[in-house]
Amino acid sequence: MNLKMKTAVNNKTTSSVAKHPKVSEMVLLAIAILNERNGSSLQAIKKYISTSFNVEEKKISAYIKKYLLMAVASGTLIQTKGKGAAGSFRLGGCMKYKMSELLAELPNKTKTAASPCDTHRDTKSEKGSKKIKKAKTALSSTRAV
């Protein structure tokens, strides 16, 4: 009887595999995709990771901070503002090249998520330019008369 109980307990305690990539990969990908001029803030990185990889922000925030500190110390990331894990972070020298290759290999799913904002802006500028053209033609016709 005891032998059966021990095997049942051992079978239940097997660890499950995480459904998301490593924290280091998630942070580097978040910084590369956000691609902010002065670097991405800790809050922006957390928000991107929690929405993209379906993880809880509270559970993973300590690991993100720990990785950011380690990556700044190793030179993988550059801290543009702030001290410690606060502030903004950019990719280091060689990481820019590696992440640009990785982003090129990614499926269009992540690229299309950012594109609706860009297309929305383009349509506004096109509409505005059409109005200006119509107004110019109206002015020229009144002068001719």
CSV table of C-alpha atoms in Angstrom, one decimal:
chain,number,residue,atom,x,y,z
A,1,MET,CA,0.0,0.0,0.0
A,2,ASN,CA,2.8,2.4,0.9
A,3,LEU,CA,4.6,1.7,-2.4
A,4,LYS,CA,1.5,2.7,-4.4
A,5,MET,CA,1.1,5.9,-2.5
A,6,LYS,CA,4.7,6.9,-3.0
A,7,THR,CA,4.5,6.3,-6.8
A,8,ALA,CA,1.2,8.3,-6.9
A,9,VAL,CA,2.8,11.2,-5.1
A,10,ASN,CA,5.9,11.1,-7.4
A,11,ASN,CA,3.7,11.2,-10.5
A,12,LYS,CA,1.8,14.3,-9.3
A,13,THR,CA,5.0,16.3,-8.4
A,14,THR,CA,6.4,16.4,-12.0
A,15,SER,CA,7.1,20.0,-13.0
A,16,SER,CA,5.1,21.5,-15.8
A,17,VAL,CA,6.8,23.2,-18.7
A,18,ALA,CA,6.2,27.0,-18.9
A,19,LYS,CA,4.0,28.1,-21.8
A,20,HIS,CA,6.1,31.3,-22.4
A,21,PRO,CA,9.7,31.9,-23.4
A,22,LYS,CA,12.5,32.8,-21.0
A,23,VAL,CA,12.3,36.1,-19.3
A,24,SER,CA,15.4,37.2,-21.1
A,25,GLU,CA,13.9,36.5,-24.5
A,26,MET,CA,10.7,38.2,-23.6
A,27,VAL,CA,12.4,41.4,-22.3
A,28,LEU,CA,14.7,41.6,-25.3
A,29,LEU,CA,11.9,41.1,-27.7
A,30,ALA,CA,9.7,43.7,-25.9
A,31,ILE,CA,12.5,46.3,-26.1
A,32,ALA,CA,13.1,45.5,-29.8
A,33,ILE,CA,9.5,45.7,-30.8
A,34,LEU,CA,8.7,48.8,-28.8
A,35,ASN,CA,11.7,50.5,-30.3
A,36,GLU,CA,11.4,53.8,-28.5
A,37,ARG,CA,13.9,56.5,-29.2
A,38,ASN,CA,15.1,57.0,-25.6
A,39,GLY,CA,14.6,53.4,-24.6
A,40,SER,CA,11.7,51.5,-23.1
A,41,SER,CA,10.6,51.9,-19.5
A,42,LEU,CA,10.2,49.1,-17.1
A,43,GLN,CA,6.4,49.7,-17.0
A,44,ALA,CA,6.2,49.6,-20.8
A,45,ILE,CA,8.2,46.3,-20.9
A,46,LYS,CA,6.0,44.8,-18.2
A,47,LYS,CA,2.8,45.8,-20.1
A,48,TYR,CA,4.0,44.4,-23.4
A,49,ILE,CA,5.1,41.1,-21.9
A,50,SER,CA,1.8,40.7,-19.9
A,51,THR,CA,-0.3,41.3,-23.0
A,52,SER,CA,1.7,39.5,-25.6
A,53,PHE,CA,2.7,36.4,-23.6
A,54,ASN,CA,-0.4,36.0,-21.3
A,55,VAL,CA,1.5,36.1,-18.1
A,56,GLU,CA,0.6,37.9,-14.9
A,57,GLU,CA,2.5,41.1,-14.4
A,58,LYS,CA,2.8,40.7,-10.6
A,59,LYS,CA,4.2,37.2,-10.8
A,60,ILE,CA,6.9,38.0,-13.4
A,61,SER,CA,7.9,41.6,-12.4
A,62,ALA,CA,10.6,40.5,-10.0
A,63,TYR,CA,12.2,38.3,-12.7
A,64,ILE,CA,12.1,41.2,-15.2
A,65,LYS,CA,13.8,43.6,-12.8
A,66,LYS,CA,16.4,41.0,-12.0
A,67,TYR,CA,17.2,40.4,-15.7
A,68,LEU,CA,17.3,44.1,-16.5
A,69,LEU,CA,20.0,44.6,-13.8
A,70,MET,CA,22.0,41.7,-15.0
A,71,ALA,CA,21.7,42.7,-18.6
A,72,VAL,CA,22.9,46.2,-17.9
A,73,ALA,CA,25.9,44.9,-16.0
A,74,SER,CA,26.8,42.5,-18.8
A,75,GLY,CA,26.3,45.1,-21.5
A,76,THR,CA,23.4,43.4,-23.3
A,77,LEU,CA,21.2,46.4,-22.5
A,78,ILE,CA,22.1,50.1,-22.0
A,79,GLN,CA,20.3,52.1,-19.3
A,80,THR,CA,19.5,55.5,-20.8
A,81,LYS,CA,17.7,57.0,-17.8
A,82,GLY,CA,17.3,56.3,-14.1
A,83,LYS,CA,19.0,54.1,-11.5
A,84,GLY,CA,18.6,50.4,-10.8
A,85,ALA,CA,15.7,48.7,-12.5
A,86,ALA,CA,13.9,52.1,-12.9
A,87,GLY,CA,14.4,54.2,-16.0
A,88,SER,CA,14.6,53.4,-19.6
A,89,PHE,CA,16.5,50.6,-21.4
A,90,ARG,CA,17.8,50.2,-25.0
A,91,LEU,CA,19.5,47.2,-26.7
A,92,GLY,CA,23.3,47.1,-26.5
A,93,GLY,CA,25.6,47.3,-29.5
A,94,CYS,CA,25.7,43.7,-30.8
A,95,MET,CA,22.1,43.0,-29.6
A,96,LYS,CA,20.7,45.5,-32.1
A,97,TYR,CA,22.0,43.4,-35.0
A,98,LYS,CA,20.8,40.1,-33.4
A,99,MET,CA,17.4,41.4,-32.6
A,100,SER,CA,16.9,42.9,-36.1
A,101,GLU,CA,17.5,39.5,-37.6
A,102,LEU,CA,15.2,37.9,-35.1
A,103,LEU,CA,12.4,40.4,-35.8
A,104,ALA,CA,12.8,39.7,-39.6
A,105,GLU,CA,12.2,36.0,-38.9
A,106,LEU,CA,9.1,36.6,-36.7
A,107,PRO,CA,5.8,35.9,-38.2
A,108,ASN,CA,3.8,38.9,-39.4
A,109,LYS,CA,1.5,38.6,-36.4
A,110,THR,CA,3.6,41.0,-34.2
A,111,LYS,CA,4.3,43.4,-37.1
A,112,THR,CA,0.6,43.7,-38.0
A,113,ALA,CA,-0.3,44.5,-34.4
A,114,ALA,CA,1.6,47.8,-34.7
A,115,SER,CA,0.6,48.6,-38.2
A,116,PRO,CA,-3.1,49.6,-37.7
A,117,CYS,CA,-1.9,52.7,-35.9
A,118,ASP,CA,0.4,53.6,-38.8
A,119,THR,CA,-2.3,53.0,-41.4
A,120,HIS,CA,-4.8,55.1,-39.5
A,121,ARG,CA,-2.3,58.0,-39.5
A,122,ASP,CA,-1.7,57.6,-43.2
A,123,THR,CA,-5.4,57.8,-44.0
A,124,LYS,CA,-5.8,61.0,-42.0
A,125,SER,CA,-3.0,62.7,-43.9
A,126,GLU,CA,-4.4,61.5,-47.3
A,127,LYS,CA,-7.8,63.0,-46.4
A,128,GLY,CA,-6.3,66.2,-45.3
A,129,SER,CA,-4.3,66.5,-48.6
A,130,LYS,CA,-7.5,66.0,-50.6
A,131,LYS,CA,-9.3,68.8,-48.8
A,132,ILE,CA,-6.4,71.1,-49.5
A,133,LYS,CA,-6.4,70.3,-53.2
A,134,LYS,CA,-10.1,70.9,-53.5
A,135,ALA,CA,-9.8,74.2,-51.7
A,136,LYS,CA,-7.0,75.4,-54.1
A,137,THR,CA,-9.1,74.5,-57.1
A,138,ALA,CA,-12.1,76.4,-55.7
A,139,LEU,CA,-9.9,79.5,-55.1
A,140,SER,CA,-8.4,79.4,-58.6
A,141,SER,CA,-11.9,79.2,-60.1
A,142,THR,CA,-13.2,82.2,-58.2
A,143,ARG,CA,-10.2,84.3,-59.3
A,144,ALA,CA,-10.7,83.5,-62.9
A,145,VAL,CA,-14.3,84.8,-62.8
